[in-house]
Coordinates of C-alpha atoms in Angstrom, one line a residue:
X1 CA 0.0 0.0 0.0
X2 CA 0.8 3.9 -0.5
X3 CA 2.5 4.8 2.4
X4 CA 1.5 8.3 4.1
X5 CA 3.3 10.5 6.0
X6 CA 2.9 11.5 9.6
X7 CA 0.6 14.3 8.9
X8 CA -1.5 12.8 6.2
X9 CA -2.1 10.0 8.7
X10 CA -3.0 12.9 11.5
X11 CA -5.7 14.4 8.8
X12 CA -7.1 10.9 8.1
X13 CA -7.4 10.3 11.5
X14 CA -8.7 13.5 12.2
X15 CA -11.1 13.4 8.9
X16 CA -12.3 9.5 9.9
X17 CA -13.5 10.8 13.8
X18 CA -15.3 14.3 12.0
X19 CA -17.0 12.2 9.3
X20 CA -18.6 9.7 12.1
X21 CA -19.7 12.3 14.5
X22 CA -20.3 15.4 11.8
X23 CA -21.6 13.9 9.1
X24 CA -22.7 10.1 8.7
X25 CA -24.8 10.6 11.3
X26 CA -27.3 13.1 9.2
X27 CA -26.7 11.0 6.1
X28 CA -30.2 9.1 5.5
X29 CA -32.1 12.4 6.7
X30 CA -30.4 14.3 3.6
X31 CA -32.0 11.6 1.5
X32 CA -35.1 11.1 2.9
X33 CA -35.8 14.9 1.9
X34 CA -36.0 13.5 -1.6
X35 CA -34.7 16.9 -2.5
X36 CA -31.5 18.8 -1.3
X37 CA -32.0 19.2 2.3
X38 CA -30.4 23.2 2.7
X39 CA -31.1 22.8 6.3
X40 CA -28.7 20.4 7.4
X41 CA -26.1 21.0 4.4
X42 CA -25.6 24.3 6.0
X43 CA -24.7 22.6 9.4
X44 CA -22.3 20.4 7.4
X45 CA -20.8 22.8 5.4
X46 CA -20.2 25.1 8.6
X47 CA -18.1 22.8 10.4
X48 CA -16.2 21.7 7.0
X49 CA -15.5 25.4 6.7
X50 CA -14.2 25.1 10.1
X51 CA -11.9 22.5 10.2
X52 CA -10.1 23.8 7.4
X53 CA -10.8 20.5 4.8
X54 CA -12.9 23.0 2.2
X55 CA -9.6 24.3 1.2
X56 CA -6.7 21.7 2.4
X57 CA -5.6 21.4 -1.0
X58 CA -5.4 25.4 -1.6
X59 CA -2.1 26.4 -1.4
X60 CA -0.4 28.0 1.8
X61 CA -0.2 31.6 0.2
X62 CA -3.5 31.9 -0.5
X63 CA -4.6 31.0 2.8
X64 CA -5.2 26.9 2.1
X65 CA -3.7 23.9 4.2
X66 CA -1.2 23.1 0.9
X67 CA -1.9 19.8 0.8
X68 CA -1.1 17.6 -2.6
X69 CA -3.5 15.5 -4.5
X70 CA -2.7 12.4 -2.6
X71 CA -3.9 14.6 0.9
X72 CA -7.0 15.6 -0.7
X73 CA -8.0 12.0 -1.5
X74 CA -7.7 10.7 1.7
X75 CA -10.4 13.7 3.0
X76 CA -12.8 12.4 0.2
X77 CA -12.5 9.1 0.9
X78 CA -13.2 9.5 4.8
X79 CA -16.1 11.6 4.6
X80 CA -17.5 9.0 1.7
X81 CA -17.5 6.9 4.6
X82 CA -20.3 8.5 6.1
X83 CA -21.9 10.6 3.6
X84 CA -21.1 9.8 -0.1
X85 CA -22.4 13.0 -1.6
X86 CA -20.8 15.2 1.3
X87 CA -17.6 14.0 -0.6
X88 CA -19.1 14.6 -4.4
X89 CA -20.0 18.1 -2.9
X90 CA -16.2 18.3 -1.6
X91 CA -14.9 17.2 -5.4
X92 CA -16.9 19.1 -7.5
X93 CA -15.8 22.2 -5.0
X94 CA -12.2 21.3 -5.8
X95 CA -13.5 20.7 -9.3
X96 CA -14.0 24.0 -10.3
X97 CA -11.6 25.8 -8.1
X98 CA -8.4 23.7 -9.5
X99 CA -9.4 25.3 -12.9
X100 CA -8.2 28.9 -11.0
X101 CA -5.6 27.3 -9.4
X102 CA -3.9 25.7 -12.4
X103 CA -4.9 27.9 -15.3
X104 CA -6.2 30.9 -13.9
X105 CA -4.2 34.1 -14.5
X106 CA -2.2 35.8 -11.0
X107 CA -5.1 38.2 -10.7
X108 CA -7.9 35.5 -10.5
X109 CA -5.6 33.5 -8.3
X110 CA -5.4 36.4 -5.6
X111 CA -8.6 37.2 -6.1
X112 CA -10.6 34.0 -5.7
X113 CA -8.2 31.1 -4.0
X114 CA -8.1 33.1 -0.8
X115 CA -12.2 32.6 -1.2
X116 CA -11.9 29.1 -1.7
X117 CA -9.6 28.6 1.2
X118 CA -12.3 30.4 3.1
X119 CA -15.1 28.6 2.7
X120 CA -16.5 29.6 -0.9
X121 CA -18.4 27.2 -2.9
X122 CA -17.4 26.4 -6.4
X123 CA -19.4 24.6 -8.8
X124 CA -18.6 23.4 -12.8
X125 CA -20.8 24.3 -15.4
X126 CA -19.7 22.0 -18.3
X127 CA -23.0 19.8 -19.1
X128 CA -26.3 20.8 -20.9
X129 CA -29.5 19.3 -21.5
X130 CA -28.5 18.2 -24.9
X131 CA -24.6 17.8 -24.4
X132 CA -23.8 15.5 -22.0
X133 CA -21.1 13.5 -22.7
X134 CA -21.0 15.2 -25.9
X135 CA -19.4 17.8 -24.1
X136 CA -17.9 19.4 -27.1
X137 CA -21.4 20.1 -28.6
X138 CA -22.4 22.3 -25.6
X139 CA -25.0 25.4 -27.3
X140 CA -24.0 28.5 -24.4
X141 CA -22.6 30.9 -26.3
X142 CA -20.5 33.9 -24.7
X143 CA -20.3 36.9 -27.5
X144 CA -17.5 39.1 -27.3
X145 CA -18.3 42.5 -27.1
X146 CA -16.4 45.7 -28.5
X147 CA -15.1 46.4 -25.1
X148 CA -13.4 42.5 -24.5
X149 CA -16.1 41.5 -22.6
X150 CA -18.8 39.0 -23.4
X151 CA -22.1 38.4 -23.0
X152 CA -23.4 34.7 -22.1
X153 CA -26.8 32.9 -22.9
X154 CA -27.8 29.4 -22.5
X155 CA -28.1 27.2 -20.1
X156 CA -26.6 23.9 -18.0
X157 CA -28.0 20.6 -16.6
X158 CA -27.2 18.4 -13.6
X159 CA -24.8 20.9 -12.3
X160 CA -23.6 19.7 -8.9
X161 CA -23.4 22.5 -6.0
X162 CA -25.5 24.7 -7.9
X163 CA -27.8 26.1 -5.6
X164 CA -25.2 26.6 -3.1
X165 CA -22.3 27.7 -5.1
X166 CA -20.8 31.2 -4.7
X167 CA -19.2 31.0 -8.5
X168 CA -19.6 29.0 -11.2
X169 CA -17.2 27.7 -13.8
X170 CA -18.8 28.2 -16.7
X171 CA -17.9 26.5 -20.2
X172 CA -19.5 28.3 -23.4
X173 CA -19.0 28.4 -27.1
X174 CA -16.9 31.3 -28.0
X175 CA -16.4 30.7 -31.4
X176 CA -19.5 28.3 -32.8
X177 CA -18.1 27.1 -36.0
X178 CA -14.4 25.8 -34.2
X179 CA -16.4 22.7 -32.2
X180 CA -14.3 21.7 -28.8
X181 CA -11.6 24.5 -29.8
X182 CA -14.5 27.1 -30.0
X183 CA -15.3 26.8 -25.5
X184 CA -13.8 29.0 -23.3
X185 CA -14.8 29.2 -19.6
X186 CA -16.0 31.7 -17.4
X187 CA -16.4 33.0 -13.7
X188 CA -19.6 33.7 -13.0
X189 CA -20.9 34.9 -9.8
X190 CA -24.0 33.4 -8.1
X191 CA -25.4 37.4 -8.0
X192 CA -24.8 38.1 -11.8
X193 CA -27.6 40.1 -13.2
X194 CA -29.2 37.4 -15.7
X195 CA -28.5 34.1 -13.9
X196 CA -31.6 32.1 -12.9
X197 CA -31.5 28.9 -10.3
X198 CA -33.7 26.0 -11.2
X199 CA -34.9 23.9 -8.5
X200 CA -33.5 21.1 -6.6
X201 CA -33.4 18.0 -8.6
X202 CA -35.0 14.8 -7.2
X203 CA -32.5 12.5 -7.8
X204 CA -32.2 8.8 -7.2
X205 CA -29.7 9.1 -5.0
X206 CA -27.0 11.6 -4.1
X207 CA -29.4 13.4 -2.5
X208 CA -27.2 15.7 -0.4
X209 CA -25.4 16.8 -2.9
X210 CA -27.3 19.9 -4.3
X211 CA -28.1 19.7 -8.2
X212 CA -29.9 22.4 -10.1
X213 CA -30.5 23.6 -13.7
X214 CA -28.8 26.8 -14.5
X215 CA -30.0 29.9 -17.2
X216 CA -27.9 32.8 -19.1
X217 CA -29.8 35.2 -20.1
X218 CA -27.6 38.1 -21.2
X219 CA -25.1 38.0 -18.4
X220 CA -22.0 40.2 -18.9
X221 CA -19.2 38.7 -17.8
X222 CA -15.5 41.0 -17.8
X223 CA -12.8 39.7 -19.7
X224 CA -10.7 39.5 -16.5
X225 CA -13.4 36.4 -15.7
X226 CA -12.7 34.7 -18.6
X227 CA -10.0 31.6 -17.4
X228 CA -6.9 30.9 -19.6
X229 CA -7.0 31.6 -22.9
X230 CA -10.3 31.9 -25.6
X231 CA -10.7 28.6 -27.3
X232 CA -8.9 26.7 -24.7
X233 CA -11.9 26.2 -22.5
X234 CA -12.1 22.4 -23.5
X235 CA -8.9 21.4 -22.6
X236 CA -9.0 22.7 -19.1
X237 CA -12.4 21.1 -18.3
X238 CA -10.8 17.6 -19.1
X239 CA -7.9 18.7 -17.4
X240 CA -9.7 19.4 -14.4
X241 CA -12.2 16.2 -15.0
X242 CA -8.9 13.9 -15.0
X243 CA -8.5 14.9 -11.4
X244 CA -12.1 14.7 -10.5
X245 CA -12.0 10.9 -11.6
X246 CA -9.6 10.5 -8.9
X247 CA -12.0 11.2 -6.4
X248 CA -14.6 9.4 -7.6
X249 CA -12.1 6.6 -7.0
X250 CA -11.5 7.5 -3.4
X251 CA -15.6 8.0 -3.0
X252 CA -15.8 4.5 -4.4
X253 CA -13.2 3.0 -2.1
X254 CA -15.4 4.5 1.0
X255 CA -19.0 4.1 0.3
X256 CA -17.9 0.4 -0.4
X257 CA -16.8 0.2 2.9
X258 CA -19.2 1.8 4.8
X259 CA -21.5 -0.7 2.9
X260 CA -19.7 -4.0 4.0
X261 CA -19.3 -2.4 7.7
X262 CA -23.4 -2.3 7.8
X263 CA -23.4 -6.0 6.0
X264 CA -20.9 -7.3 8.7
X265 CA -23.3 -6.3 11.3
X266 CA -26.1 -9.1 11.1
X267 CA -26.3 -11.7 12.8
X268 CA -28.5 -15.2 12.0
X269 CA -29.0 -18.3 13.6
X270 CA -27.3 -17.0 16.5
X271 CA -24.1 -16.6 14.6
X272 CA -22.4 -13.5 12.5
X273 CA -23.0 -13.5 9.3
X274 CA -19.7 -13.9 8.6
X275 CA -19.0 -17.5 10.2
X276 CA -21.0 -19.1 7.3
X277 CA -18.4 -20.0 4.5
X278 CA -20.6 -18.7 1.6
X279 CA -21.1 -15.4 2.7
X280 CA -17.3 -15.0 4.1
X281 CA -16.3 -15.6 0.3
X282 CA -18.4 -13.0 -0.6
X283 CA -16.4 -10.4 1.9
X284 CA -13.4 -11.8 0.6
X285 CA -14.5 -10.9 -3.3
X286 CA -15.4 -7.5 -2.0
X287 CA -12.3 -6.6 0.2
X288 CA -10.2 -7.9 -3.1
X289 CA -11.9 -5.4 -5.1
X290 CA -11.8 -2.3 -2.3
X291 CA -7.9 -2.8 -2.1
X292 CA -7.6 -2.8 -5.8
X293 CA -9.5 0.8 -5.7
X294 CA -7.1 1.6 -3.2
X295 CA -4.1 0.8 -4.9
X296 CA -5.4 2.8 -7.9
X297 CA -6.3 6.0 -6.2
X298 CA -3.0 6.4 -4.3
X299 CA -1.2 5.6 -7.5
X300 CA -3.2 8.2 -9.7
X301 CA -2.8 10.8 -6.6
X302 CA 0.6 10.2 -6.8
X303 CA 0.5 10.6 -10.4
X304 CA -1.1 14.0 -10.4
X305 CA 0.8 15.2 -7.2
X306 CA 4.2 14.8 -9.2
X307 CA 2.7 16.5 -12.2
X308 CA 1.8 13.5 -13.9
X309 CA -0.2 13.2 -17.1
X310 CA -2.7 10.9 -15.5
X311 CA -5.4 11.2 -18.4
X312 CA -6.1 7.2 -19.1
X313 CA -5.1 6.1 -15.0
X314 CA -7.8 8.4 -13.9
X315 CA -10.3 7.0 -16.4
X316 CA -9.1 3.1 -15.9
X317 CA -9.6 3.8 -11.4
X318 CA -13.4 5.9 -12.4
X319 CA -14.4 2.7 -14.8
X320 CA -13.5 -0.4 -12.8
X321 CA -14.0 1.5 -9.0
X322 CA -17.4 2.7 -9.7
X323 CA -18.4 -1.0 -11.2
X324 CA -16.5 -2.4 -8.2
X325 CA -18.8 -0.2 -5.8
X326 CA -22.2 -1.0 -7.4
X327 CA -21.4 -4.8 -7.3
X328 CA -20.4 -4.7 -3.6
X329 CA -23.4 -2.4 -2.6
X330 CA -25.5 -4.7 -4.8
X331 CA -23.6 -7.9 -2.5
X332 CA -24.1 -5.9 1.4
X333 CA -27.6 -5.9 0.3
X334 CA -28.1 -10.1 -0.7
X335 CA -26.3 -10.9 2.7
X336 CA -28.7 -8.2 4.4
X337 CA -31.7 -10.1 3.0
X338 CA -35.2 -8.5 3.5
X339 CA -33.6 -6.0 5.4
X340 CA -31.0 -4.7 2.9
X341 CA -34.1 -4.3 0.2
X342 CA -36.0 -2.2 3.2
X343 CA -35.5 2.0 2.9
X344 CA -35.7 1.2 6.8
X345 CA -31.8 0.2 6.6
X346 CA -28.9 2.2 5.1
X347 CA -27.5 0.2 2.1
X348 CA -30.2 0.4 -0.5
X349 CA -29.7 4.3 -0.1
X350 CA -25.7 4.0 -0.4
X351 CA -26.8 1.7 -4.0
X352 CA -28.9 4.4 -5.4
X353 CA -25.5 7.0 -4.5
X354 CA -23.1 4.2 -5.5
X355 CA -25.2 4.4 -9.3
X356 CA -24.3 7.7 -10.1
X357 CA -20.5 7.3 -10.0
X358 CA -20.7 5.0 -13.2
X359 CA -22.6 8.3 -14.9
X360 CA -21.4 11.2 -13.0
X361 CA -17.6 13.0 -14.1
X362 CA -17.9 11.2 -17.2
X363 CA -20.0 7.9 -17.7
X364 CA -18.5 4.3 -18.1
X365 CA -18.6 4.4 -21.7
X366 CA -16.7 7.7 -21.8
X367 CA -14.2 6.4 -19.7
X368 CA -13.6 3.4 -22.5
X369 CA -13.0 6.0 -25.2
X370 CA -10.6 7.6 -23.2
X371 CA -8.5 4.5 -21.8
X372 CA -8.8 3.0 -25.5
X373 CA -7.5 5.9 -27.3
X374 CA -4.1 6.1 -25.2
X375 CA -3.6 1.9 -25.4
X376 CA -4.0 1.7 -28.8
X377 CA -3.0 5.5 -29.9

């Protein structure tokens, strides 16, 4: 295994006691809202402002904790220990901000990373209605103006954090006719005259992670928003998405767990489940596949810590772990029996989260594209 240092172990330790007191414990009462509870996402986000873990992976001089990749998957995979989408809200926060961190000019960087070391939320705007994984045939449009800046319309679907977000990444087509080399992206403010808020999606699962539909209608953005260069939008969302795989890995890794934890907990015939040989195999199959998750996230982090191109590893861990993590939820629930089918119990709600990591960040099938054009490119 990866080995950590002293103070990444310290922060798991300390991330593993917060997530079982903080946050697992309000867990099934964000789903049972059946849409995004604000009321107790605002007591979770509070104390993750708090302790310092919305921006541990902000550099020091912006006022972060400057930890690397490898520190900011082992706070995503704790927390998916209690709370799954608590840790999709924390990636798709780091998401969005990485885009400043990495490609954002020296103005934007002193501007908004002390923000998201403080506690701002981020969200990224990539997918529409009609351009999901088609990302490159996204229909916003930002029109330069005669005085460099633009002017946005359009629209974006399935957008995780909005709702919540203070600023949104935003992806639009700044040249039409030059397909993916035509997007540029844009910082847009949750207060910019023009942008409307759908509702809160009801979702299968995922449900405290806040999702909404967003709308441009003539919002003028400053060409000092606009992030990296025009036409280069496309490149920094997959950029960005590479690392965002990552900790869909790590989210994988710990909703897994916290499913066989519950599984290990009945009991029959007077005896743990676990002292009948068939259903000890089964635990056997699904610690095999958690350590193989492992393996790949540390590897991947590592990867992207060093300044790694990472592009295919990160799509190889998001295909096989979020496979890996439906089949064991799918598994906790057979060895819970009745009870694992009932809404009564926990892991039929941690099946319906474990779902949207196969679609979510890039679906399966995407993830074959990309893995198959670097093996046999």
């Amino acid at each position: 295994m990866y080995k950590f240092t002293e103070e990444q172990i310290m922060i798991r330790d300390m991330v593993r006691e917060f997530t079982k007191n903080e946050v697992a414990p309000y867990d099934k009462a964000m789903d049972e809202t059946f849409s995004f509870n604000m009321e107790v996402y605002q007591q979770i986000y509070s104390k993750l402002v708090e302790t310092g873990l919305m921006g541990i992976h902000i550099p020091e001089q912006y006022g972060g904790g400057g930890g690397d990749a490898i520190t900011s998957q082992i706070v995503v995979n704790e927390l998916a220990k209690g709370s799954a989408s608590i840790a999709l809200y924390l990636d798709a926060n780091w998401l969005a901000s990485d885009m400043i961190l990495v490609h954002g000019s020296d103005e934007q960087k002193q501007k908004y990373l002390p923000l998201a070391a403080a506690g701002k939320v981020f969200a990224f705007g990539l997918t529409e209605a009609s351009a999901g994984s088609d990302a490159a045939g996204i229909k916003s449009i930002a029109a330069k103006q005669d005085d460099g800046s633009y002017i946005l319309n359009g629209g974006k679907a399935w957008i995780t954090n909005s709702g919540v977000a203070d600023y949104y990444l935003i992806m639009a087509k700044t040249d039409p006719d030059a397909g993916a080399r035509g997007i540029s992206v844009f910082i847009v403010p949750k207060d910019a005259e023009g942008l409307t808020i759908g509702k809160f999606e009801h979702k299968m699962g995922m449900r405290g992670s806040a999702t909404c539909e967003l709308s441009f209608d003539n919002i003028r953005i400053p060409e000092c928003d606009r992030v990296g260069r025009e036409g280069l939008g496309f490149k920094v969302a997959m950029m960005a998405l590479d690392g965002a795989r990552i900790s869909i890995g790590s989210i994988a890794s710990g909703l897994s767990q916290h499913a066989m934890e519950i599984a290990n907990e009945r009991t029959t015939f007077g005896k743990p489940i676990k002292a009948y040989q068939g259903i000890s195999f089964k635990f056997a199959d699904m610690a095999a596949k958690v350590r193989a998750m492992d393996l790949m996230v540390w590897d991947t982090a590592e990867m992207k810590a060093n300044g790694q191109r990472h592009s295919a590893e990160a799509a190889m861990l998001k295909l096989m772990s979020s496979k890996w993590c439906k089949e064991i939820c799918d598994e906790c629930i057979q060895v819970l029996g009745g009870n694992g089918y009932s809404a009564e119990f926990h892991v039929e709600r941690l099946y319906r989260d474990a779902k949207l990591l196969e679609i979510g960040e890039g679906t399966s099938e995407i993830q074959r594209m990309v893995i198959s054009g670097s093996v046999l490119g």
